[in-house]
Short mmCIF file of C-alpha atoms in Angstrom, two decimals:
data_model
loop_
_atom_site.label_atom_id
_atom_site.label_comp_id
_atom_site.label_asym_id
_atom_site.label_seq_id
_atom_site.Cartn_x
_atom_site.Cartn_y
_atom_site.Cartn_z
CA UNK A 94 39.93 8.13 -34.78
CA UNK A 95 40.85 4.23 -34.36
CA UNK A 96 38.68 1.68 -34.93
CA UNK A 97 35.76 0.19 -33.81
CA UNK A 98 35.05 -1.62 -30.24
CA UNK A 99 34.77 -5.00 -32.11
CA UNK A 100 37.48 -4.63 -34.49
CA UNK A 101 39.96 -3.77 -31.55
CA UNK A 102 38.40 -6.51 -29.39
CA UNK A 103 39.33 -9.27 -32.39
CA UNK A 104 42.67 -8.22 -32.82
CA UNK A 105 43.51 -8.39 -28.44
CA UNK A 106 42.55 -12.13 -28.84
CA UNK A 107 44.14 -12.65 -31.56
CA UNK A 108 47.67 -11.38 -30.65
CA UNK A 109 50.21 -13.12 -27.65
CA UNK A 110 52.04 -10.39 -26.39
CA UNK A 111 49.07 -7.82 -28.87
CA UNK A 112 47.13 -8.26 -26.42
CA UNK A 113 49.24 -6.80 -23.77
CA UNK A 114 50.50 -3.87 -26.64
CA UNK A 115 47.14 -3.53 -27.52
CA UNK A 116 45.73 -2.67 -24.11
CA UNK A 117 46.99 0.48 -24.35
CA UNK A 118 44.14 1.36 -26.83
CA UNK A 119 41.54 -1.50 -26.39
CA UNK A 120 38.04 0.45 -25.55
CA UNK A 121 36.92 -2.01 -22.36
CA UNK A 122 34.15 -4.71 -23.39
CA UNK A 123 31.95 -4.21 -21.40
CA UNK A 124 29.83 -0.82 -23.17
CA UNK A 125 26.67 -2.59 -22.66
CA UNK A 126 27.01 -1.64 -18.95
CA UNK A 127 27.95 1.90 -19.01
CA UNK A 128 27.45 4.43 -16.73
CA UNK A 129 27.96 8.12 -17.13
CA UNK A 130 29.44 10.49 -14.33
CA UNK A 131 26.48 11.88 -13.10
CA UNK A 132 24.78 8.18 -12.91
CA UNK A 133 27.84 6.61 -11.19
CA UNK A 134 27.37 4.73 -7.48
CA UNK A 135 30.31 5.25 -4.87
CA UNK A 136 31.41 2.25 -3.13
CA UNK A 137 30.86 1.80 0.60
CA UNK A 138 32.77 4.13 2.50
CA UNK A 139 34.62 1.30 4.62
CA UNK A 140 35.99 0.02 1.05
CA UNK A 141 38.86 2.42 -1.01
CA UNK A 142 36.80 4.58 -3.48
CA UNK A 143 37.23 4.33 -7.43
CA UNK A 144 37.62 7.99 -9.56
CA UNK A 145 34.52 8.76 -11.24
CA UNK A 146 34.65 9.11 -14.74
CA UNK A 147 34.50 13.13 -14.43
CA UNK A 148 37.77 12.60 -12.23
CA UNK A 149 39.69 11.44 -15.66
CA UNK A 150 41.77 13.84 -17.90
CA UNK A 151 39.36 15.38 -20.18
CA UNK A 152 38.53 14.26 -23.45
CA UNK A 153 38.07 16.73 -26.03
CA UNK A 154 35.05 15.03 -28.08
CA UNK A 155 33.67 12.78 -26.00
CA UNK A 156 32.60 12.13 -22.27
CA UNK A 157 34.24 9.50 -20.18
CA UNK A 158 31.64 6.24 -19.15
CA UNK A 159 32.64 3.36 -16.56
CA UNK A 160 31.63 -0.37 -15.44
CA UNK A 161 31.45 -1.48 -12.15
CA UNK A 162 33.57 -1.55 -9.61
CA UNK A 163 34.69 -5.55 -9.49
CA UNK A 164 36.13 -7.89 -7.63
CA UNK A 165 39.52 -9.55 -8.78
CA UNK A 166 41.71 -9.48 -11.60
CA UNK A 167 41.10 -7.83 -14.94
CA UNK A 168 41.01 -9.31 -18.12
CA UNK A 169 43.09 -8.98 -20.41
CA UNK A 170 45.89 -7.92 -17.40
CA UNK A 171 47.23 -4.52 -18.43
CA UNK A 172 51.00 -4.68 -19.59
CA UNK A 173 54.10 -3.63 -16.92
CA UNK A 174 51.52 -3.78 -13.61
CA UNK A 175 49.62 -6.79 -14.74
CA UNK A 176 51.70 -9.98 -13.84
CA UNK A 177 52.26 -8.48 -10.07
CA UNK A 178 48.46 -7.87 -9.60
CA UNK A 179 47.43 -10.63 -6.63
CA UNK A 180 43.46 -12.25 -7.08
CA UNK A 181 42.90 -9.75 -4.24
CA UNK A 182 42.66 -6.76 -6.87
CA UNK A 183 39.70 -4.69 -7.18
CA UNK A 184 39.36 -2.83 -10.61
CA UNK A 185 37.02 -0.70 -13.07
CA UNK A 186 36.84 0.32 -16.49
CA UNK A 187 36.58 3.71 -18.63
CA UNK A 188 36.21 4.20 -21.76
CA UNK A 189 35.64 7.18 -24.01
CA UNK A 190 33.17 7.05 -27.49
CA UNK A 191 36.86 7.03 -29.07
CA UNK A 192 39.75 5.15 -28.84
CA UNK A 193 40.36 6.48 -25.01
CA UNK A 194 40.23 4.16 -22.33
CA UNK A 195 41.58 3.78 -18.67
CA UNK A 196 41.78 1.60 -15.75
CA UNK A 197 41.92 1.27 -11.87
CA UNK A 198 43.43 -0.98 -9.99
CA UNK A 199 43.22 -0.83 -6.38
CA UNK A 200 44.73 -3.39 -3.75
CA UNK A 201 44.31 -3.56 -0.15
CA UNK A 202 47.26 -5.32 1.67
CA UNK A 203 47.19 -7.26 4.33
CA UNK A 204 49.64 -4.61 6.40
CA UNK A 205 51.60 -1.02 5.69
CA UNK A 206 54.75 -2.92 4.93
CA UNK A 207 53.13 -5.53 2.68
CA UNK A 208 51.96 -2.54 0.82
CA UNK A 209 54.95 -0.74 1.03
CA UNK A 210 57.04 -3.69 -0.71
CA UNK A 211 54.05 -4.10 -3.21
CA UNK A 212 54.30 -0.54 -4.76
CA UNK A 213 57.89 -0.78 -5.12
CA UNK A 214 57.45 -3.99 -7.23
CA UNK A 215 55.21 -2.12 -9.38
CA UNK A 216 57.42 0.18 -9.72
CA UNK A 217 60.31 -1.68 -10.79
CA UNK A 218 58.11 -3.60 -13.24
CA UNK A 219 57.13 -0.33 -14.85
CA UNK A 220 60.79 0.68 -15.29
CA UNK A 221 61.77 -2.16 -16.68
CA UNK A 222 58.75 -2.33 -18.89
CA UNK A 223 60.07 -1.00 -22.76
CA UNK A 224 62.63 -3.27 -22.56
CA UNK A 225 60.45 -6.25 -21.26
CA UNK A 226 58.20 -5.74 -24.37
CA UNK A 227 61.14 -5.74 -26.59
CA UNK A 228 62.35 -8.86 -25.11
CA UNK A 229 59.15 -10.27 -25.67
CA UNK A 230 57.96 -9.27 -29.25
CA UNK A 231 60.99 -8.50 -31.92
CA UNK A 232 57.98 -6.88 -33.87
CA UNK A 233 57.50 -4.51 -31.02
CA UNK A 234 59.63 -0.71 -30.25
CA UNK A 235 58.78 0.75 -27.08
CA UNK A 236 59.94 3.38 -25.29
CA UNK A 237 59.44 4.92 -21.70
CA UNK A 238 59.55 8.22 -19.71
CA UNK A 239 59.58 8.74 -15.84
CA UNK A 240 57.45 11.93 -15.16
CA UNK A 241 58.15 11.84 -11.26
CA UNK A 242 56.40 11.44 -7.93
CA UNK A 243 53.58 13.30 -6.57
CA UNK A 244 53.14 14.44 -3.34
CA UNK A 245 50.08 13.02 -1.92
CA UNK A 246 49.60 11.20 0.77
CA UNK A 247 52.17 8.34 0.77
CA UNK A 248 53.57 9.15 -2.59
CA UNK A 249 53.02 8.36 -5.98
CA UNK A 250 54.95 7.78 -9.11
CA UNK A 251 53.78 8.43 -12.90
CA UNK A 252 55.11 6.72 -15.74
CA UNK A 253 54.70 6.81 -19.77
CA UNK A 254 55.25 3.95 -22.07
CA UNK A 255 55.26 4.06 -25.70
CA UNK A 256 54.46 1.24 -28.06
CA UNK A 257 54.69 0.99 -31.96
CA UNK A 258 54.37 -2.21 -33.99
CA UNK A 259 56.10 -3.76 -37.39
CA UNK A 260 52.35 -3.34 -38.27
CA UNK A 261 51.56 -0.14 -38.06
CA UNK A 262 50.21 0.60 -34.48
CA UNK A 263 51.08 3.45 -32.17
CA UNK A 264 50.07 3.12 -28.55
CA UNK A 265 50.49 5.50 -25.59
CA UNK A 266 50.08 4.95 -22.12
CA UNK A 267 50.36 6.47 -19.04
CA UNK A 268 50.27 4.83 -15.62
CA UNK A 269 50.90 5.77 -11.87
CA UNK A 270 51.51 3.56 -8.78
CA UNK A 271 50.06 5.37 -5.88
CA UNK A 272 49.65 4.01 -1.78
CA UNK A 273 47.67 5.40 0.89
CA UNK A 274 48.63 3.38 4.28
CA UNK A 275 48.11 -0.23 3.76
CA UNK A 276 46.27 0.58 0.01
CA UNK A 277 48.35 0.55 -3.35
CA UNK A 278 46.23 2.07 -6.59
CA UNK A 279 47.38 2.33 -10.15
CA UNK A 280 45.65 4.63 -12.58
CA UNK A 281 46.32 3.63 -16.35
CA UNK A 282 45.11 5.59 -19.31
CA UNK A 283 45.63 4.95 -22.61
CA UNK A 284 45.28 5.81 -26.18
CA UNK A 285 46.39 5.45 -30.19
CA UNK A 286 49.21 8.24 -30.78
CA UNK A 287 53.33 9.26 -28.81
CA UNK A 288 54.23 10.83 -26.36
CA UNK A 289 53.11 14.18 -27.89
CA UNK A 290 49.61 12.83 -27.19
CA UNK A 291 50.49 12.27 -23.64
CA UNK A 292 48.16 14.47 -21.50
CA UNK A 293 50.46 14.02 -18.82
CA UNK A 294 49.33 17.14 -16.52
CA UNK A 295 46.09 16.33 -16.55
CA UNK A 296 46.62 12.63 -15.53
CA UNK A 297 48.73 13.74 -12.69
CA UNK A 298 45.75 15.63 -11.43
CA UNK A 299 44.17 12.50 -11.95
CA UNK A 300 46.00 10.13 -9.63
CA UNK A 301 46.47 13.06 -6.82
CA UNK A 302 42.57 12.56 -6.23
CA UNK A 303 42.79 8.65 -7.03
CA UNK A 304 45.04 8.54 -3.94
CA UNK A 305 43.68 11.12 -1.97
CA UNK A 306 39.80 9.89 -2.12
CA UNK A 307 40.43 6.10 -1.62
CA UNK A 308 39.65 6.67 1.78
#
């Protein structure tokens, strides 16, 4: 079920706008450093907290691991969020022994409103995101679907691209913009396969407790 670590790492540098496509299914880099749920270390609890990798939608072969909790921007930047994501971005990594993988991306702003006018750029990046791809790539087809916003805390909105290539990839992603007061999150997840593949309830659950435990 998709291919290897290194294989998938090779073609993300290989690719312009790949790398962005590819995303959706590139396992993070950074194995070496795993750590398991039950091994995982909160942050300080004057800092927003990350999910723990128990906290993700199940898998159905294979537990979920993470990295670290770090400091600034990821790289590769994740597609639709990543170009609106200031140095001031915290993130981690998951990954699954499979093709699987997801990402946090937590921002605190420098006021409510800041925040506020930050989500709703996300927002609008993520709805405009298919056709941005398109725009981008000719050898790229992607579609999206707006699943709706959760109630929790100061709302949160849940989105589902799909991606399929000239050469043969199928990509689906799922992603959610979430704030808490002056704090915006996004949860992505990701994985080879459509929107049938989608485990859409279970990442809602997800991104209720992303938003509800970041303080």
């Amino acid at each position: 079920m998709g291919e290897t670590m290194q294989n998938r790492t090779r073609a993300i540098r290989a690719r312009g706008i790949r790398t962005a496509v590819a995303a959706l299914a590139a396992v993070a880099g950074v194995a070496a450093a795993a750590v398991p749920a039950a091994a995982a270390t909160a942050p300080a609890s004057d800092t927003p907290r990350f999910l723990e990798p128990a906290e993700l939608p199940p898998h159905p072969s294979s537990p979920w691991y993470a990295g670290p909790v770090t400091a600034g921007q990821p790289d590769p930047l994740p597609i639709c969020v990543g170009d609106a994501l200031p140095s001031i971005t915290s993130h981690r990594e998951y990954w699954t022994e499979y093709d699987t993988n997801a990402q946090q991306l937590t921002v605190e702003g420098r006021s409510t409103q800041w925040a506020k006018d930050f989500a709703a750029l996300l927002r609008k990046d993520l709805a405009g995101c298919a056709k941005k791809l398109m725009q981008q790539d000719p050898d790229i087809t992607a579609t999206q679907k707006y699943y709706g916003r959760l109630n929790v805390e100061e709302g949160a909105d849940v989105y589902g691209i799909h991606t399929a290539s000239a050469w043969g990839s199928s990509d689906i992603g799922l992603f959610s913009v979430g704030r808490d007061g002056a704090t915006v999150t996004i949860v992505r997840w990701g994985q080879m396969g459509t929107f049938q593949h989608a485990q859409v309830a279970d990442f809602k659950a997800t991104t209720v407790t992303a938003v509800n435990k970041l303080y």
